[in-house]
Amino acid sequence: MTIPVLRLVLGDQLTRSLSSLSDLNLSKDTVLMAEVLGEATYVRHHKQKIAFIFSAMRHFAEGLKADGVKVRYVKLDDKKNAGSLKAEVRRALKEKKFEKLVVTAPGEWRLLHDMEGWADDFGILVDIRNDDRFVASQTEFADWADGRKQLRMEYFYRDMRRKTGLLMDSAAEPEGGAWNYDADNRKKLPKGYAPPARLSFTMDKITKEVVKLVNTRFADHFGDLDAFNWPVTRDEALRALDHFIDDCLPAFGDYQDAMAVGETFLNHSLLSAALNIGLLGPLEVCEAAEEAYKDGRAPLNAVEGFIRQIIGWREYVRGLYWLKMPDYKETNHLAAARTLPAFYWTGDTDMVCMAEAIDATKRHAYAHHIQRLMVTGNFALLAGVAPDEINEWYLVVYADAFEWVQLPNTHGMAVYADGGVMASKPYAASGAYINRMSNYCKQCRYDVKVKIGDDACPFNALYWDFIFRNEKRLRANPRMGLVYKNADRMEPADKRAVRKQAKDFLRKINI
Ligand code: FAD
Ligand code: DLZ
Ligand code: SF4
């Protein structure tokens, strides 16, 4: 007689074809799912993120049960809830004899490291299986990276195009003759542009109950729950995908980098959260986009741009995370040490660009890529906020934030703390960039064209202060050549003035 297996499924592993469920014995095995304080508070996640994950977990468990799977589902408010995943596994093992514990590897190093000690702690076989919900395995990424002096997403992406056949023509060449159509993207929004109306999801009984629970138990966490509108089941996630492909994808490329007051979503897909918890798979999403191109429903620049984000960036950051952790997180190339400004939690700032990004984040647990990178990320980079502080903020505030994807984007791409592993140069920009890509500056009390004085856009002085402050670390970077050429042209008195302006501003915001 075979002894039953205990199968632990985590809150971001809500995929029926999960590796830990592949050999599930319906009549014997038990699937364990647990809402635990430990996972909800190791950083104090946005309320919507907790509600999203708990609701999706409960729906997933219902689906399993409906198919005859034995599910041991522990709710947060169960009296016996032991508070952590490890303690819940221990409790389950005490109550019933299991041959072994099977789990798909978690998406965060801290939890994998913890799990690696469970076999000894519990005296039971623990089978930690690869998470195969990605296009490239960790070994494949490590092989690709091996021996390369510099890792660059673009080359990895081309290999992923070849591997998947996505947007490849019959001669195995990239569709349309080029790998990348970004030159056609990055447009400013035309006057009067009306972004597509977004799909809304009605909260069912499960979600309502979870929202109530989160409002009570996590009342002091960041963020609002009023505008909760995340897909919490696979069916809803598939509807969100269809909506994106039909209504948003055609102009996705054009306005991918654009920002506008009051426009949080524009043509973005809002699919990252569903993808990251496993309600959607990366390939099905890309195949849907490719089909839209083939049927003439979306242009190549949009479809290529979208597919690159998924099989390029998303896979690349995951590969990098597992290749470089745990040391990666400890790097601080620019010796940044300031505290995170308090307005990151309140949005209470006169800088319209920052207020808009933070307000969207509070209301929706979402901001799009350029807001994350070129507004809140850029500000933290220029101001020299300590990597730990800004990393934690990003892990807390977004519904799609799990460390495997959040950390390389924040630590590497946004604040260059890894010294160039992720990006070939810092994404540092003055107010001019934000002005070019948005209408924010028109509504801001600061003047984007001015560097010095009470009305000067803070990004301007902070930008030059960043360039001068980090000269020793950055001047040798060939991609910074032009910037330092311009810096060298600045009169010493002007240089002193911008540095003082930056210093006074940072003092004023208390960091
Ligand atoms: P779209 O603009 O519609 O893009 C399509 C999809 O491409 C996304 O759903 C996402 O799955 C993928 N994608 C795009 N860019 C990236 C990228 N750089 N890395 C990984 N996947 C990407 N993404 C997360 O999923 N979780 C995070 O915690 C996260 N933190 C970030 C922090 C910073 C500082 C920055 C600069 C970026 C971060 N990103 C993160 C990447 C990106 O901003 C989000 O994936 C995107 O904004 C999600 O919105 P969307 O689904 O509407 O994306
Ligand atoms: C993010 C999260 C939260 C808030 N709560 C839970 C939970 O109660 N139970 C659970 O299994 N997973 C949760 N998660 C997701 C985990 O934190 C995630 O699986 C790890 O960080 C690894 O990616
Ligand atoms: Fe942001 Fe400066 Fe523009 Fe104001 S003027 S919105 S602070 S970039």
CSV table of C-alpha atoms and ligand atoms in Angstrom, one decimal, residues 252 268-272 275-276 306 309-310 313-314 317 366-369 372-373 394 400-402 405-406 409-410 413-414, ligand 1:
chain,number,residue,atom,x,y,z
A,252,PHE,CA,0.3,48.9,-26.7
A,268,HIS,CA,-0.9,48.1,-20.5
A,269,SER,CA,-2.0,44.5,-20.1
A,270,LEU,CA,-2.4,44.4,-16.2
A,271,LEU,CA,-1.5,40.7,-16.6
A,272,SER,CA,1.7,40.5,-14.5
A,275,LEU,CA,1.0,35.6,-14.6
A,276,ASN,CA,3.1,35.7,-11.4
A,306,PHE,CA,4.7,42.8,-25.7
A,309,GLN,CA,8.5,41.9,-22.1
A,310,ILE,CA,7.4,38.4,-21.4
A,313,TRP,CA,12.5,40.7,-19.7
A,314,ARG,CA,10.4,38.4,-17.5
A,317,VAL,CA,15.1,38.8,-14.6
A,366,TYR,CA,-0.3,48.9,-9.7
A,367,ALA,CA,1.8,51.4,-11.6
A,368,HIS,CA,3.1,50.8,-15.1
A,369,HIS,CA,6.7,50.1,-16.0
A,372,ARG,CA,8.1,52.4,-11.7
A,373,LEU,CA,11.4,52.9,-13.5
A,394,TYR,CA,8.6,47.8,-4.3
A,400,ASP,CA,2.6,41.4,-8.9
A,401,ALA,CA,5.7,41.7,-6.6
A,402,PHE,CA,7.6,38.6,-5.8
A,405,VAL,CA,11.0,39.6,-10.5
A,406,GLN,CA,10.9,42.6,-8.2
A,409,ASN,CA,14.0,45.3,-11.6
A,410,THR,CA,14.5,47.5,-8.6
A,413,MET,CA,17.4,48.2,-13.3
A,414,ALA,CA,16.1,51.1,-11.2
B,1,FAD,P1,2.8,45.4,-19.5
B,1,FAD,O1,3.4,46.7,-19.7
B,1,FAD,O2,1.5,45.1,-20.1
B,1,FAD,O3,3.8,44.3,-19.9
B,1,FAD,C1,3.5,42.9,-20.3
B,1,FAD,C2,4.1,41.9,-19.3
B,1,FAD,O4,5.5,41.9,-19.5
B,1,FAD,C3,3.9,42.2,-17.8
B,1,FAD,O5,2.6,41.7,-17.4
B,1,FAD,C4,5.0,41.4,-17.2
B,1,FAD,O6,4.7,40.1,-17.0
B,1,FAD,C5,6.1,41.5,-18.3
B,1,FAD,N1,7.1,42.5,-18.0
B,1,FAD,C6,7.3,43.7,-18.5
B,1,FAD,N2,8.4,44.3,-18.1
B,1,FAD,C7,9.0,43.4,-17.3
B,1,FAD,C8,10.2,43.5,-16.5
B,1,FAD,N3,11.0,44.5,-16.5
B,1,FAD,N4,10.4,42.4,-15.7
B,1,FAD,C9,9.6,41.3,-15.7
B,1,FAD,N5,8.5,41.2,-16.4
B,1,FAD,C10,8.2,42.3,-17.2
B,1,FAD,N6,7.1,43.2,-12.6
B,1,FAD,C11,6.5,42.3,-11.9
B,1,FAD,O7,5.9,41.4,-12.4
B,1,FAD,N7,6.7,42.3,-10.5
B,1,FAD,C12,7.4,43.2,-9.9
B,1,FAD,O8,7.5,43.2,-8.7
B,1,FAD,C13,8.0,44.3,-10.6
B,1,FAD,N8,8.7,45.3,-10.0
B,1,FAD,C14,9.3,46.2,-10.8
B,1,FAD,C15,10.0,47.2,-10.2
B,1,FAD,C16,10.6,48.2,-10.9
B,1,FAD,C17,11.5,49.2,-10.2
B,1,FAD,C18,10.5,48.2,-12.3
B,1,FAD,C19,11.2,49.2,-13.1
B,1,FAD,C20,9.8,47.2,-12.9
B,1,FAD,C21,9.1,46.2,-12.2
B,1,FAD,N9,8.4,45.2,-12.8
B,1,FAD,C22,7.8,44.2,-12.1
B,1,FAD,C23,8.3,45.1,-14.3
B,1,FAD,C24,7.1,45.8,-14.9
B,1,FAD,O9,7.1,47.2,-14.5
B,1,FAD,C25,5.8,45.2,-14.6
B,1,FAD,O10,5.8,43.8,-15.0
B,1,FAD,C26,4.6,45.8,-15.3
B,1,FAD,O11,4.5,47.2,-15.0
B,1,FAD,C27,3.3,45.1,-15.0
B,1,FAD,O12,2.2,45.7,-15.6
B,1,FAD,P2,1.5,45.1,-16.8
B,1,FAD,O13,1.1,43.7,-16.6
B,1,FAD,O14,0.4,46.0,-17.2
B,1,FAD,O15,2.7,45.1,-17.9
